[in-house]
Short mmCIF file of C-alpha atoms in Angstrom, two decimals:
data_model
loop_
_atom_site.label_atom_id
_atom_site.label_comp_id
_atom_site.label_asym_id
_atom_site.label_seq_id
_atom_site.Cartn_x
_atom_site.Cartn_y
_atom_site.Cartn_z
CA UNK A 155 2.17 -14.95 -8.95
CA UNK A 156 0.79 -12.01 -7.01
CA UNK A 157 -2.96 -11.53 -7.15
CA UNK A 158 -4.42 -8.07 -6.95
CA UNK A 159 -8.07 -7.40 -6.12
CA UNK A 160 -9.81 -4.06 -6.25
CA UNK A 161 -13.09 -3.14 -4.79
CA UNK A 162 -15.71 -2.02 -5.54
CA UNK A 163 -15.69 -2.77 -9.26
CA UNK A 164 -18.04 0.15 -9.94
CA UNK A 165 -18.96 3.23 -7.90
CA UNK A 166 -21.44 5.94 -8.79
CA UNK A 167 -21.52 9.10 -6.69
CA UNK A 168 -22.88 12.62 -6.72
CA UNK A 169 -20.45 15.59 -7.08
CA UNK A 170 -19.16 16.53 -3.69
CA UNK A 171 -19.24 13.06 -2.20
CA UNK A 172 -16.24 11.23 -0.65
CA UNK A 173 -15.10 7.75 -1.72
CA UNK A 174 -12.77 5.03 -0.62
CA UNK A 175 -11.25 2.49 -3.08
CA UNK A 176 -9.54 -0.64 -1.77
CA UNK A 177 -6.71 -2.73 -3.22
CA UNK A 178 -5.81 -6.16 -1.67
CA UNK A 179 -2.74 -8.05 -2.73
CA UNK A 180 -1.72 -11.60 -1.97
CA UNK A 181 1.98 -11.33 -1.17
CA UNK A 182 4.57 -8.88 0.10
CA UNK A 183 5.50 -6.09 -2.39
CA UNK A 184 8.09 -3.35 -2.70
CA UNK A 185 6.12 -1.24 -5.19
CA UNK A 186 2.50 -0.14 -5.17
CA UNK A 187 1.17 2.47 -7.48
CA UNK A 188 -2.32 4.00 -7.98
CA UNK A 189 -3.30 5.24 -11.44
CA UNK A 190 -6.24 7.10 -12.84
CA UNK A 191 -7.21 6.28 -16.37
CA UNK A 192 -9.14 9.12 -17.72
CA UNK A 193 -11.88 8.95 -20.34
CA UNK A 194 -9.26 9.47 -23.09
CA UNK A 195 -7.31 6.40 -21.99
CA UNK A 196 -4.37 8.06 -20.41
CA UNK A 197 -2.86 6.44 -17.35
CA UNK A 198 -2.05 9.16 -14.85
CA UNK A 199 0.27 8.36 -11.92
CA UNK A 200 -1.45 9.31 -8.70
CA UNK A 201 0.71 7.81 -6.00
CA UNK A 202 3.73 5.63 -5.56
CA UNK A 203 3.10 4.16 -2.08
CA UNK A 204 4.61 0.84 -1.09
CA UNK A 205 3.88 1.80 2.51
CA UNK A 206 2.62 4.69 4.63
CA UNK A 207 0.35 7.54 3.79
CA UNK A 208 0.54 10.28 1.18
CA UNK A 209 -1.71 13.14 0.27
CA UNK A 210 -2.08 15.21 -2.88
CA UNK A 211 -4.86 17.76 -2.70
CA UNK A 212 -8.20 16.00 -2.50
CA UNK A 213 -6.63 12.62 -2.91
CA UNK A 214 -4.79 10.56 -0.38
CA UNK A 215 -3.56 7.04 -0.06
CA UNK A 216 -2.59 4.64 2.68
CA UNK A 217 -0.74 1.30 2.30
CA UNK A 218 -0.59 -1.12 5.13
CA UNK A 219 2.04 -3.47 3.78
CA UNK A 220 1.91 -5.92 6.68
CA UNK A 221 -1.77 -6.44 6.08
CA UNK A 222 -1.46 -6.38 2.30
CA UNK A 223 -3.92 -3.65 1.37
CA UNK A 224 -3.98 -0.13 0.22
CA UNK A 225 -6.84 2.53 0.23
CA UNK A 226 -7.32 5.42 -2.08
CA UNK A 227 -9.45 8.29 -0.66
CA UNK A 228 -11.10 10.84 -2.89
CA UNK A 229 -12.75 13.81 -1.06
CA UNK A 230 -15.27 16.29 -2.50
CA UNK A 231 -15.48 14.47 -5.79
CA UNK A 232 -15.64 16.30 -9.01
CA UNK A 233 -16.90 15.17 -12.39
CA UNK A 234 -13.30 15.23 -13.64
CA UNK A 235 -12.53 12.47 -11.15
CA UNK A 236 -14.52 10.02 -13.23
CA UNK A 237 -12.66 7.20 -14.89
CA UNK A 238 -11.02 3.96 -13.86
CA UNK A 239 -8.69 3.70 -10.92
CA UNK A 240 -6.02 0.99 -11.01
CA UNK A 241 -3.88 -0.35 -8.29
CA UNK A 242 -0.68 -2.11 -9.41
CA UNK A 243 2.04 -3.91 -7.44
CA UNK A 244 5.35 -5.47 -8.05
CA UNK A 245 7.88 -7.48 -6.02
CA UNK A 246 11.50 -7.72 -6.72
CA UNK A 247 11.83 -7.62 -10.52
CA UNK A 248 9.52 -4.53 -10.95
CA UNK A 249 7.01 -6.20 -13.26
CA UNK A 250 3.75 -4.54 -12.31
CA UNK A 251 0.63 -6.64 -11.70
CA UNK A 252 -2.54 -4.68 -12.17
CA UNK A 253 -5.89 -5.14 -10.49
CA UNK A 254 -9.06 -5.08 -12.57
CA UNK A 255 -9.81 -1.45 -11.65
CA UNK A 256 -12.64 0.45 -10.02
CA UNK A 257 -14.84 2.45 -12.40
CA UNK A 258 -15.83 5.69 -10.77
CA UNK A 259 -18.61 7.78 -12.16
CA UNK A 260 -19.29 11.26 -10.65
CA UNK A 261 -22.61 12.78 -11.58
CA UNK A 262 -23.11 16.50 -11.50
CA UNK B 84 10.69 17.80 -19.69
CA UNK B 85 11.37 14.12 -19.88
CA UNK B 86 8.59 12.04 -21.38
CA UNK B 87 7.65 8.74 -22.95
CA UNK B 88 6.01 8.68 -26.34
CA UNK B 89 4.39 6.04 -28.48
CA UNK B 90 3.69 5.97 -32.23
CA UNK B 91 1.48 5.52 -34.00
CA UNK B 92 -1.41 6.41 -31.65
CA UNK B 93 -3.87 4.51 -33.81
CA UNK B 94 -3.27 1.72 -36.28
CA UNK B 95 -5.44 -0.51 -38.44
CA UNK B 96 -3.87 -3.48 -40.09
CA UNK B 97 -4.80 -6.78 -41.68
CA UNK B 98 -4.42 -10.26 -40.38
CA UNK B 99 -0.99 -11.72 -41.22
CA UNK B 100 0.85 -8.46 -41.59
CA UNK B 101 3.87 -7.54 -39.49
CA UNK B 102 3.35 -4.48 -37.36
CA UNK B 103 5.90 -2.51 -35.26
CA UNK B 104 4.85 -0.16 -32.45
CA UNK B 105 7.35 2.41 -31.34
CA UNK B 106 8.21 3.49 -27.78
CA UNK B 107 10.64 6.22 -26.96
CA UNK B 108 11.54 7.63 -23.56
CA UNK B 109 13.74 10.56 -22.58
CA UNK B 110 13.92 9.74 -18.94
CA UNK B 111 17.18 7.80 -19.42
CA UNK B 112 15.50 4.90 -17.63
CA UNK B 113 17.05 1.47 -17.84
CA UNK B 114 13.84 -0.43 -17.50
CA UNK B 115 11.11 -0.51 -20.20
CA UNK B 116 7.89 -2.48 -20.43
CA UNK B 117 5.10 -3.24 -22.79
CA UNK B 118 1.51 -3.95 -21.63
CA UNK B 119 -1.74 -4.61 -23.46
CA UNK B 120 -5.07 -3.57 -22.05
CA UNK B 121 -8.26 -5.54 -22.87
CA UNK B 122 -11.78 -5.36 -21.45
CA UNK B 123 -12.06 -7.96 -18.67
CA UNK B 124 -8.37 -8.46 -18.38
CA UNK B 125 -6.95 -5.10 -17.16
CA UNK B 126 -3.31 -4.54 -18.17
CA UNK B 127 -1.11 -7.43 -18.83
CA UNK B 128 2.70 -7.58 -19.38
CA UNK B 129 3.92 -8.55 -22.81
CA UNK B 130 7.72 -8.07 -22.71
CA UNK B 131 10.22 -6.08 -20.71
CA UNK B 132 13.81 -4.99 -20.71
CA UNK B 133 16.20 -4.01 -17.93
CA UNK B 134 18.86 -2.49 -20.23
CA UNK B 135 20.44 -2.54 -23.65
CA UNK B 136 20.51 -5.95 -25.26
CA UNK B 137 18.27 -7.40 -22.45
CA UNK B 138 14.75 -8.61 -23.20
CA UNK B 139 12.39 -10.83 -21.26
CA UNK B 140 8.95 -12.45 -21.81
CA UNK B 141 6.01 -11.40 -19.83
CA UNK B 142 2.66 -12.92 -19.12
CA UNK B 143 1.29 -12.79 -22.72
CA UNK B 144 4.34 -12.77 -25.01
CA UNK B 145 3.21 -15.26 -27.71
CA UNK B 146 3.17 -13.56 -31.08
CA UNK B 147 5.23 -10.55 -29.94
CA UNK B 148 8.89 -9.68 -29.98
CA UNK B 149 11.06 -6.79 -28.77
CA UNK B 150 14.61 -5.61 -29.18
CA UNK B 151 16.61 -3.10 -27.15
CA UNK B 152 19.53 -1.51 -29.11
CA UNK B 153 19.69 1.67 -27.08
CA UNK B 154 18.43 3.09 -23.78
CA UNK B 155 15.70 5.26 -25.23
CA UNK B 156 13.69 2.83 -27.45
CA UNK B 157 11.87 -0.43 -27.08
CA UNK B 158 9.91 -1.23 -30.25
CA UNK B 159 7.21 -3.98 -30.08
CA UNK B 160 6.75 -6.21 -33.19
CA UNK B 161 3.77 -8.36 -33.98
CA UNK B 162 5.26 -10.93 -36.29
CA UNK B 163 1.97 -11.90 -38.01
CA UNK B 164 -0.90 -9.85 -36.67
CA UNK B 165 -4.03 -11.79 -35.45
CA UNK B 166 -7.49 -10.50 -34.60
CA UNK B 167 -6.84 -11.57 -30.95
CA UNK B 168 -4.10 -8.89 -30.87
CA UNK B 169 -6.60 -6.03 -31.31
CA UNK B 170 -6.01 -4.10 -28.14
CA UNK B 171 -4.63 -0.92 -26.61
CA UNK B 172 -0.83 -1.13 -26.06
CA UNK B 173 1.01 0.85 -23.39
CA UNK B 174 4.74 1.31 -23.04
CA UNK B 175 6.18 2.17 -19.61
CA UNK B 176 9.58 2.90 -18.05
CA UNK B 177 11.23 3.01 -14.66
CA UNK B 178 14.59 3.86 -13.24
CA UNK B 179 16.65 1.08 -11.67
CA UNK B 180 19.28 3.49 -10.37
CA UNK B 181 17.71 3.39 -6.92
CA UNK B 182 16.68 -0.13 -5.93
CA UNK B 183 14.12 1.12 -3.46
CA UNK B 184 12.30 3.36 -5.92
CA UNK B 185 10.48 1.57 -8.78
CA UNK B 186 7.78 3.94 -9.98
CA UNK B 187 6.67 3.25 -13.52
CA UNK B 188 5.66 5.97 -15.95
CA UNK B 189 3.35 5.23 -18.91
CA UNK B 190 3.08 6.42 -22.41
CA UNK B 191 -0.16 7.55 -23.99
CA UNK B 192 -0.98 4.19 -25.58
CA UNK B 193 -1.47 2.84 -29.13
CA UNK B 194 -4.84 1.57 -30.20
CA UNK B 195 -4.29 -1.32 -32.63
CA UNK B 196 -7.07 -2.86 -34.65
CA UNK B 197 -6.41 -6.11 -36.68
CA UNK B 198 -9.08 -6.81 -39.30
#
């Protein structure tokens, strides 16, 4: 099956810093999603981005499907950005395969 | 607004008991999924359904069952709860109406503890 690797596993930053999270996947996909799991455990949809680039406020994402990776950019980090960021992919039958996540801690 | 809800949000049960977790969505989505989240394993697929009367096994289906009698609901049953099934359970749904658009939306989760 598809393998999904996220890096780095942990990231600690000061408020205001920028960050880049990476997701590598082992096979072609037709769905790639980025989620933020907040400290209360909710999974928040950030981007549906099987290819191309999208931006939403301070967050943006780019997926290069031919090279099998996606990047999530967070600019001007805030403490509310803390949590775990998951990348998940699927191919064909829509069953999402999740990476292990990147735990982001933003210190004030 | 359309949404996906799960109940209960927290459940404590004893080993050997049957437990059913509810999932209800008002998106009118054909596809529904159950995942479990454990430390060190991320989220893993338990069962999924592509429509009424359709159910399929996922990566970690042993000890779990689902049934799909209508579009809105996919209850997850633990036939005989085991301590290894202590976990957080997430339900999700997606629309298969457009083959090129597969975004999944997740419920708030159910935290299950088996003593």
